[in-house]
Short mmCIF file of C-alpha atoms and ligand atoms in Angstrom, two decimals:
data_model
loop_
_atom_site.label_atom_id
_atom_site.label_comp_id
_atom_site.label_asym_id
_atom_site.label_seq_id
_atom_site.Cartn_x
_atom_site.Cartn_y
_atom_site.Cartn_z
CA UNK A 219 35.27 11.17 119.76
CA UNK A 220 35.76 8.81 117.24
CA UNK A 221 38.16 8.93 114.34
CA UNK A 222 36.07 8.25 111.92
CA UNK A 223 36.79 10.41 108.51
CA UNK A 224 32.86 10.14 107.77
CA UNK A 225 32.49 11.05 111.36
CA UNK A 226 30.97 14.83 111.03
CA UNK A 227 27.16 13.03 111.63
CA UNK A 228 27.87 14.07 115.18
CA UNK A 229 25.79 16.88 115.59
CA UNK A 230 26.32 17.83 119.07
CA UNK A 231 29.96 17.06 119.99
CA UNK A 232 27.64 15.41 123.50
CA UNK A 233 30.62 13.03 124.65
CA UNK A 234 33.31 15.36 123.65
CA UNK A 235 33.57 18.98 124.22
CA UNK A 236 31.25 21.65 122.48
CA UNK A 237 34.89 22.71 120.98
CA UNK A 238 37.26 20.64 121.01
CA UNK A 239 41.05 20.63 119.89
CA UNK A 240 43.92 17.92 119.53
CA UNK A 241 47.08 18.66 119.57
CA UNK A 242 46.15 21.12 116.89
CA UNK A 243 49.08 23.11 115.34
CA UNK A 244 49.48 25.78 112.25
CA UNK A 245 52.39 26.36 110.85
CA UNK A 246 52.86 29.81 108.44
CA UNK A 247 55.30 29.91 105.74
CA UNK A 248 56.92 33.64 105.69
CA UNK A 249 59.38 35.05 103.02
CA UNK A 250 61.46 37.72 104.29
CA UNK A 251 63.68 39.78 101.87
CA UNK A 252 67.32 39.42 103.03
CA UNK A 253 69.14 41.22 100.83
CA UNK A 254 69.44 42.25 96.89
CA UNK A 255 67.51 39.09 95.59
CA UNK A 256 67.51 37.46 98.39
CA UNK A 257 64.81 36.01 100.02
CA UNK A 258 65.21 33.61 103.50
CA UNK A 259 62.00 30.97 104.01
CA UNK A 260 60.96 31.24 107.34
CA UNK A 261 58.50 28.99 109.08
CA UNK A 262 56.29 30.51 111.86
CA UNK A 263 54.72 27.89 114.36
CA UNK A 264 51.91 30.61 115.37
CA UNK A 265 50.02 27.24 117.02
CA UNK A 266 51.93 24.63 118.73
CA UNK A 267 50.42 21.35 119.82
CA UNK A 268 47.24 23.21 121.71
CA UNK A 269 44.25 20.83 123.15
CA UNK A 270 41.63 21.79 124.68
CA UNK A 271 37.19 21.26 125.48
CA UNK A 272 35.48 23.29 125.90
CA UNK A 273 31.85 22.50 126.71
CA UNK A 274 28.46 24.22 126.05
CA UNK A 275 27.28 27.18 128.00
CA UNK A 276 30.82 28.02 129.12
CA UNK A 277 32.38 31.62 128.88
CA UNK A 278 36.27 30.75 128.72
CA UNK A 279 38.89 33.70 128.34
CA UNK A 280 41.89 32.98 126.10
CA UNK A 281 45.03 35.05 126.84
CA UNK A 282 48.43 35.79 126.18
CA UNK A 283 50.45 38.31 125.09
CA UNK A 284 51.38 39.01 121.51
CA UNK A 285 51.78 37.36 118.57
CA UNK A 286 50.62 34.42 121.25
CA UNK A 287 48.92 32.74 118.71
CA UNK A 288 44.71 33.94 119.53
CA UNK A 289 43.95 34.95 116.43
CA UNK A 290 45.23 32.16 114.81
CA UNK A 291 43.38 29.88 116.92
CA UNK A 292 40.28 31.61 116.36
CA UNK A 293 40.70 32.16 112.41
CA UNK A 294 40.91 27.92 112.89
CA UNK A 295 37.51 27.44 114.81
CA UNK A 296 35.55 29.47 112.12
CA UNK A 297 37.36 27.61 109.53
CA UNK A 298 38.97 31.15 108.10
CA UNK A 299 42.13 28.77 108.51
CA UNK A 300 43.11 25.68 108.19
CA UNK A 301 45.32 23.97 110.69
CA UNK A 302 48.61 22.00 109.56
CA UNK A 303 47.77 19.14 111.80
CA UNK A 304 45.93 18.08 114.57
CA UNK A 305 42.01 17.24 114.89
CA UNK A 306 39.58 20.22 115.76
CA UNK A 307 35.94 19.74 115.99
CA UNK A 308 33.11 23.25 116.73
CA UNK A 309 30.05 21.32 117.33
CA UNK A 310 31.36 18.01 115.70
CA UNK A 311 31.59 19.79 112.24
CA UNK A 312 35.03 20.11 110.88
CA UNK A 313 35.26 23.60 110.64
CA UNK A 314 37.45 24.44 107.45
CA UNK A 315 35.99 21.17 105.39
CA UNK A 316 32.56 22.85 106.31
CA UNK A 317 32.63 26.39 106.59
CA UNK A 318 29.90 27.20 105.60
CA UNK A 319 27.38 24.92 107.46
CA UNK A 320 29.13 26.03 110.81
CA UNK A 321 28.97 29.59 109.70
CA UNK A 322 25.13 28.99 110.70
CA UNK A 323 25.96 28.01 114.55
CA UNK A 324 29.26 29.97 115.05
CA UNK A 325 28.99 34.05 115.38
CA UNK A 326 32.55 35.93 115.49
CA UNK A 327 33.63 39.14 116.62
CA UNK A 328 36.78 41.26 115.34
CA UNK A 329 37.39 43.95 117.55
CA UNK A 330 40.15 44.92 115.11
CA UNK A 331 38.02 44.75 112.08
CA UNK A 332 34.47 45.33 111.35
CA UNK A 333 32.53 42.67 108.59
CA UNK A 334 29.34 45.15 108.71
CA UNK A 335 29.58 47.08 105.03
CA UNK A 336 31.58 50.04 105.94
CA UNK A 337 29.41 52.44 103.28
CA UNK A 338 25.95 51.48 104.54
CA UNK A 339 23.55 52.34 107.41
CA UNK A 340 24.01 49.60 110.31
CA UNK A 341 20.77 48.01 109.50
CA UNK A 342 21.43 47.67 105.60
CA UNK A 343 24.40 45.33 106.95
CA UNK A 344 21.60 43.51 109.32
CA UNK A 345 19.39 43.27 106.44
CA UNK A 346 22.33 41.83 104.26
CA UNK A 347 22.92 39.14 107.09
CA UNK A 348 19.24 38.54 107.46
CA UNK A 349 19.50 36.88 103.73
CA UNK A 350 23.00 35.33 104.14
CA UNK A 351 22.24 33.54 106.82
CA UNK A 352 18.32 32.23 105.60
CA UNK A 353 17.04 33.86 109.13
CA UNK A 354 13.44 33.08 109.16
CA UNK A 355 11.55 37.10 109.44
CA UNK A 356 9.71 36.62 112.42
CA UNK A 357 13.03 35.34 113.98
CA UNK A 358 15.25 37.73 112.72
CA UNK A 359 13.10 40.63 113.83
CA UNK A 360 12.80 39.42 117.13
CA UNK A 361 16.49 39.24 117.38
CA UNK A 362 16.81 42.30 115.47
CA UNK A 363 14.64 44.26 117.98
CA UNK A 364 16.10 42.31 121.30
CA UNK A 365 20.10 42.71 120.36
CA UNK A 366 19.20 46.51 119.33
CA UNK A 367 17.35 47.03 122.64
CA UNK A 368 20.00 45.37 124.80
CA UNK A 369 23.14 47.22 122.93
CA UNK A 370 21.42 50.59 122.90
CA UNK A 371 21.38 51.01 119.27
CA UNK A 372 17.92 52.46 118.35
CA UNK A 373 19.07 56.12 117.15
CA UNK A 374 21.75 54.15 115.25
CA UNK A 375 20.49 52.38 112.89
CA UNK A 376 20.53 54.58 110.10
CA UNK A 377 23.91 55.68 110.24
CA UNK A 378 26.72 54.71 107.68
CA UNK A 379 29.47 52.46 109.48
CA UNK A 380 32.00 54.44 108.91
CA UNK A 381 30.27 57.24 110.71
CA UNK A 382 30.20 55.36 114.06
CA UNK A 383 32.55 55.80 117.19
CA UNK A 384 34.87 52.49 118.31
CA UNK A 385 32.61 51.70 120.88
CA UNK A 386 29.01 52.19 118.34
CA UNK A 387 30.43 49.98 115.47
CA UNK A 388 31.67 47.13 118.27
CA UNK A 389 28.34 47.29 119.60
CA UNK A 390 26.88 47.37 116.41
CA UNK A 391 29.12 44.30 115.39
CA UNK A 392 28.37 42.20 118.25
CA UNK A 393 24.27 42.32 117.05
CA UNK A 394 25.90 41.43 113.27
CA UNK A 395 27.50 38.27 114.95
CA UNK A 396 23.82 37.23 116.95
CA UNK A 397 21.17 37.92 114.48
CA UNK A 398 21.16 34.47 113.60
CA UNK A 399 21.60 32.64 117.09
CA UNK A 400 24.43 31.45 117.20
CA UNK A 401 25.15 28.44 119.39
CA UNK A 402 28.78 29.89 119.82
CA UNK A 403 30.50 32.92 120.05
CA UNK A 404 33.93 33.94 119.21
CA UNK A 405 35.03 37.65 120.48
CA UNK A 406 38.76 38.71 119.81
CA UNK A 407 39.06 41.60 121.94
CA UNK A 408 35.66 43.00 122.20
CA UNK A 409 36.85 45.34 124.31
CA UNK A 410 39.69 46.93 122.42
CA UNK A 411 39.80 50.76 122.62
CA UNK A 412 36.50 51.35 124.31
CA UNK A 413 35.91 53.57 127.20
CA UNK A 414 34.95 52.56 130.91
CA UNK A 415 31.46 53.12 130.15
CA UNK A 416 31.08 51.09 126.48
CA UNK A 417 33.34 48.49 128.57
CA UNK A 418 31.12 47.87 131.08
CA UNK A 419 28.00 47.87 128.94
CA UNK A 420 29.74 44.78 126.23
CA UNK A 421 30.49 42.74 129.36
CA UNK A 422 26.75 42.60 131.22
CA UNK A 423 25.12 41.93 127.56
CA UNK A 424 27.96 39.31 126.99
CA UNK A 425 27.23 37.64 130.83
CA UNK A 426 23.44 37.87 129.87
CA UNK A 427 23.58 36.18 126.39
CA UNK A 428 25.88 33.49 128.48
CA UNK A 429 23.67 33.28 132.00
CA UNK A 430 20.62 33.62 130.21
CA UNK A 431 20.82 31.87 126.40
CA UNK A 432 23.52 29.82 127.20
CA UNK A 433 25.88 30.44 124.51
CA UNK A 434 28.89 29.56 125.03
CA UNK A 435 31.25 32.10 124.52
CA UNK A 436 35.54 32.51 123.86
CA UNK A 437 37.21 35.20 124.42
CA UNK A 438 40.10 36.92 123.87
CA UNK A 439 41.23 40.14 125.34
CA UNK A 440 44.10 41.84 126.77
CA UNK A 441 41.83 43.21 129.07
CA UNK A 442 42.02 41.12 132.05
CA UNK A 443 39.16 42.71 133.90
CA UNK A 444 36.80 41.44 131.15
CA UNK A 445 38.33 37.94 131.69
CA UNK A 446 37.97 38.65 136.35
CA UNK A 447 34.11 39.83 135.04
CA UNK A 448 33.61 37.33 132.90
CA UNK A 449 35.15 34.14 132.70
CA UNK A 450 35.28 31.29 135.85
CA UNK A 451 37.78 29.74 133.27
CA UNK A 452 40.82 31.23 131.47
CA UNK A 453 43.14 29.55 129.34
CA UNK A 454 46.96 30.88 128.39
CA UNK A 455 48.34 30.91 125.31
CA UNK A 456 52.58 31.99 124.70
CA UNK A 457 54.45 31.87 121.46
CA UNK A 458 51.70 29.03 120.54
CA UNK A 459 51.49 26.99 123.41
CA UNK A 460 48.45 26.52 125.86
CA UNK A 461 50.63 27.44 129.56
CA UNK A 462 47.48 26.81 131.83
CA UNK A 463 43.79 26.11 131.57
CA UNK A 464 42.10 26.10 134.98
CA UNK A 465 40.34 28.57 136.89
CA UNK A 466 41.73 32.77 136.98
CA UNK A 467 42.41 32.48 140.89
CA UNK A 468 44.28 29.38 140.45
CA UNK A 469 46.94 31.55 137.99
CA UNK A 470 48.03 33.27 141.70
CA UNK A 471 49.73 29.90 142.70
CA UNK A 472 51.32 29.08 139.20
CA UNK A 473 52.87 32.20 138.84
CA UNK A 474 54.19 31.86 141.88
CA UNK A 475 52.66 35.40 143.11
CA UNK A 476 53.33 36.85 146.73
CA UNK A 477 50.55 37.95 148.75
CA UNK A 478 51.30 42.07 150.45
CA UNK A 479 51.09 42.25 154.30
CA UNK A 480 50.72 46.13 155.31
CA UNK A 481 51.57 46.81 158.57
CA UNK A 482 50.92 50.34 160.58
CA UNK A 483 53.01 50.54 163.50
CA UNK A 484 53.45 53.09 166.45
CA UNK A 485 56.31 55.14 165.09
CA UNK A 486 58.79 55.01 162.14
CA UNK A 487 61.27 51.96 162.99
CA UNK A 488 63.81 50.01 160.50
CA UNK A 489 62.60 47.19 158.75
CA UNK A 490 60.74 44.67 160.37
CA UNK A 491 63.01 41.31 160.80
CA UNK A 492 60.55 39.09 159.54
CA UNK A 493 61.25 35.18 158.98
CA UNK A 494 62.19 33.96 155.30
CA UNK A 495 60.41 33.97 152.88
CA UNK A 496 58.79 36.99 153.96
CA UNK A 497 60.33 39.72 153.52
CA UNK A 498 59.98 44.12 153.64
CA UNK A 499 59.95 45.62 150.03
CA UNK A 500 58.75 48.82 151.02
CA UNK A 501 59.00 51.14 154.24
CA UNK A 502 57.16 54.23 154.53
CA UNK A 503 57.35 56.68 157.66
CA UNK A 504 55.57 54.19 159.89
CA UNK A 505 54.17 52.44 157.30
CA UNK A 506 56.16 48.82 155.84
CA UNK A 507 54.98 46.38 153.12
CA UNK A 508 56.11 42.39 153.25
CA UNK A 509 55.79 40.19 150.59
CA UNK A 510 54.99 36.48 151.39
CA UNK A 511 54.06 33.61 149.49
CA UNK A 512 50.32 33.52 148.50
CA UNK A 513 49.92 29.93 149.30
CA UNK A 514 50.89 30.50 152.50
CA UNK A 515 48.78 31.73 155.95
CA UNK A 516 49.53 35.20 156.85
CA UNK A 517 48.59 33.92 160.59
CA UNK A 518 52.12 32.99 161.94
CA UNK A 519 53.82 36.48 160.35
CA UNK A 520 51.28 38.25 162.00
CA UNK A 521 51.42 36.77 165.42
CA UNK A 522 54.96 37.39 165.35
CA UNK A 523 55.01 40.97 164.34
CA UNK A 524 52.11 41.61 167.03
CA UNK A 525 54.45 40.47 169.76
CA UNK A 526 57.26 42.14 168.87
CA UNK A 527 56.52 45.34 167.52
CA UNK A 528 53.98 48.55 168.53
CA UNK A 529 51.23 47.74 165.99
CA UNK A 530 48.60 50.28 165.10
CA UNK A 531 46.90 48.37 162.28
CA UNK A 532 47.58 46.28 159.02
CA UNK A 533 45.60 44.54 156.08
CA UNK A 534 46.48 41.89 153.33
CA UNK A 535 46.61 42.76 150.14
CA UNK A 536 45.77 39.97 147.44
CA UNK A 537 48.31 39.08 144.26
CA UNK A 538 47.27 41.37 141.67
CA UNK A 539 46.23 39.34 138.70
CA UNK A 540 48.28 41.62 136.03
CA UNK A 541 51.05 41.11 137.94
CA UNK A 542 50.63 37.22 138.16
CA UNK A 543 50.39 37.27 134.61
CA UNK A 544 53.49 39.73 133.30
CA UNK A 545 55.59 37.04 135.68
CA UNK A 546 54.02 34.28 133.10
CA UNK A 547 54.80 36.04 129.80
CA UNK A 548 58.19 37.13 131.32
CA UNK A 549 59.33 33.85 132.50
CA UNK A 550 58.03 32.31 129.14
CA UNK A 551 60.06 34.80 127.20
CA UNK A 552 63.19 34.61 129.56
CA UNK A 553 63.10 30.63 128.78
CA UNK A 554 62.86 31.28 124.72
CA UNK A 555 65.87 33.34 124.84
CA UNK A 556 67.67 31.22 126.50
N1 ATP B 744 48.79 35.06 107.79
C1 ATP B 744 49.94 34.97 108.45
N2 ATP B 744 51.11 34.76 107.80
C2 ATP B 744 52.26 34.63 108.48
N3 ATP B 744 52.37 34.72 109.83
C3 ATP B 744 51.25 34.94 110.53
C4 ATP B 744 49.98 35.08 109.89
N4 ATP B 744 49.03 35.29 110.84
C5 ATP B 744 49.69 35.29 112.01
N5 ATP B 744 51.01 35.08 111.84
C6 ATP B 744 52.02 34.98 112.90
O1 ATP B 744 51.61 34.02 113.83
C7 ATP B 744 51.88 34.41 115.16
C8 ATP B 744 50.59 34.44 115.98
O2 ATP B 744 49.76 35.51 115.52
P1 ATP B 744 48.30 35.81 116.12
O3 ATP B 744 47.71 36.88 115.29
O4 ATP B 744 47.56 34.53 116.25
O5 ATP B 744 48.66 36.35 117.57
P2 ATP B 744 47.69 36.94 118.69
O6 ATP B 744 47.87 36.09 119.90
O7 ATP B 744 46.33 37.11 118.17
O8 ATP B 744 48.37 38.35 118.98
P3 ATP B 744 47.72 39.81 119.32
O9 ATP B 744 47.52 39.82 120.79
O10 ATP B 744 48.79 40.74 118.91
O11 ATP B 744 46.46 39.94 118.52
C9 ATP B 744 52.60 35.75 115.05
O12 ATP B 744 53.98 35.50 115.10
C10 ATP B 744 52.17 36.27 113.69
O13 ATP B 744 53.16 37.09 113.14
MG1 MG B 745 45.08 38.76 117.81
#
C-alpha cells in the first residue's frame, strides 16, 4: 500500500487486498425542479466513507437495501465512475485513471441491463468481445466452448438477444463477462427475476468458476439465498455506509435476532411463565412458541419447562436470516429519521 502517485507498477495488489477501498466516497450532484424556474441543487452522498479488502479467490456478497449505494460502488471498481475521494485500487490499477487496461482482468455483470448487442445472435456479441478484448483464438474458443457447455447455451447461440427469456440473456451475459478470463468478477444481481430452476443453475456455475478457477467474485443481490449459497463473507451497505463485514452467521448476533423454542405439551394450557428474556409470542392449541436471545443456551429454558410442565416434544428454530436483516435496514432507517 503505498501512496505513491506513480504507484500503479503494483501488479498484484500481494500486500494489500485483491480490491481494496479507503475511505472511498461519491458524491452526485442532482437538480430537482422546484417550482416555475426553479431549480434546488441537491447533493446525494450515494457512497460514504466505505473501506474494505477484499482478497483473491474470495466470493463476498454485498447487500443492502435500496438506493444503498451497490451500484455505485460497483460502477467505481470498473472505473464506469469516478469516486469524489478516497483511494481504491482492483488489482493495484486505479480503476477510472485506467479503464481500459483493467477492463482486461475485471468481467461485470448487470442483471438489470444486458451489454451483449441487443439486435444480434448471442455469438455475434461473443465474436464482437473476442476482438475487443485481443482474446488469443485458441483461448477464446476454449472458453467459448467451456462457458457455453457449463451455462447450457448450445441451441442458443444463434438467437437475436432480444429474443431470449430473463434467465437465457443472464446466462448468456455471464459467458459475455468470462470469455476473456477475468481475474475478477463483478455480478449486480445475477439473480434478478429468474426462476428457481435458472437460480439454482447461475449459483453452482458461479461456486465452480470460484472453487475451481479461483476468481474472485462480488456480489450483489437482494437475494439472500444466493449470498447463504454462496458467500462465507457478506458485507452491508445502508444509505452509503458499510454496517458490517464479517461472516453471514455472525449478522444473527448484530442484529440482535432471537432464536424460536417450540414446545408441544400434553394439553392446551395458558402461556408458559418462562424467565425474562424469554418470552411466548405465539400459542397454538397445545402448541406455544418463545423467543429467546440467539446468543444464549436454550439448555436452562428447557430444563425448566421440562419440570414444570407435561411436555410431549419441542425443537429450536434458528434466526431467520431475512429477518436478521429487515431489523438492520429498519433500525438504520429508524436512526436517519430521527
Ligand atoms: N447517476 C446518478 N446521479 C444521481 N444520483 C445517483 C446516480 N446514481 C445513483 N444515484 C443515487 O445514489 C444512491 C445509491 O444508488 P445505487 O444505484 O448505488 O443504489 P443500489 O444500492 O444499487 O440500489 P438498488 O438495490 O436499488 O439497485 C441513490 O440514492 C441513487 O438515487
Ligand atoms: Mg443497484
Amino acid at each position: 500500500m503505498t501512496g505513491s502517485e506513480s504507484g500503479s507498477s503494483q501488479e498484484g495488489g500481494s500486500e494489500g487486498g485483491f480490491i481494496e477501498l479507503d475511505g472511498v466516497e461519491k458524491v452526485f450532484e442532482v437538480r430537482k425542479k422546484t417550482g416555475f424556474m426553479k431549480r434546488e441543487r441537491r447533493r446525494v452522498r450515494a457512497v460514504d466513507t466505505i473501506s474494505f479488502r477484499v482478497e483473491r479467490g474470495e466470493m463476498v456478497g454485498y447487500i443492502g437495501p435500496n438506493g444503498a449505494g451497490k451500484s455505485t460502488t460497483i460502477k467505481m471498481l470498473t472505473g464506469i465512475l469516478t469516486p469524489s475521494a478516497g483511494r481504491l485500487r482492483v488489482a493495484g490499477i486505479d480503476p477510472s485513471r485506467e479503464r481500459t487496461r483493467l477492463a482486461h482482468r475485471i468481467g461485470v455483470v448487470f442483471g438489470q441491463r444486458t451489454t451483449l448487442w441487443w439486435d444480434l445472435p448471442l455469438l455475434d456479441s461473443y465474436r464482437l468481445m473476442h476482438r475487443m478484448y485481443r482474446i488469443p483464438d485458441a483461448r477464446y474458443r476454449e472458453n467459448l466452448d467451456r462457458l457455453v457447455e457449463l451455462l447450457d447455451l448450445g441451441d442458443l447461440l444463434d438467437v437475436p438477444v432480444r429474443q431470449l427469456s430473463l434467465g437465457q440473456r443472464m446466462r448468456g451475459d455471464i459467458v459475455a463477462a468470462l470469455l476473456h478470463d477475468p481475474e475478477v468478477l463483478y455480478l449486480d444481481e445475477p439473480t434478478i427475476g429468474l426462476d428457481v430452476i435458472s437460480k439454482s443453475k447461475v449459483r453452482e456455475f458461479l461456486r465452480e468458476l470460484n472453487t475451481e478457477r479461483g476468481t474472485t467474485v462480488l456480489l450483489t443481490t437482494h437475494d439472500l439465498q444466493d449470498i447463504e449459497q454462496l458467500c462465507k463473507r457478506v458485507m452491508v451497505i445502508d444509505h452509503g455506509r458499510l454496517m458490517y463485514d464479517g461472516p453471514l452467521a455472525g449478522l444473527h448476533e448484530v442484529g440482535e435476532s432471537e432464536r424460536t423454542l417450540v414446545v408441544d405439551l400434553e394439553r392446551e394450557l395458558p402461556p408458559i411463565d418462562a424467565p425474562a428474556p424469554a418470552r411466548v409470542v405465539r400459542v397454538e392449541g397445545p402448541r406455544q412458541w418463545l423467543a429467546f436471545p440467539a446468543g444464549e443456551s436454550a439448555a436452562p429454558l428447557v430444563a425448566r419447562i421440562a419440570a414444570e410442565y407435561p411436555l410431549v416434544d419441542l425443537s429450536v428454530r434458528e434466526p431467520d436470516i431475512e429477518a436478521v436483516i429487515a431489523t438492520m435496514y429498519g433500525e438504520q432507517a429508524e436512526r436517519a429519521i430521527s
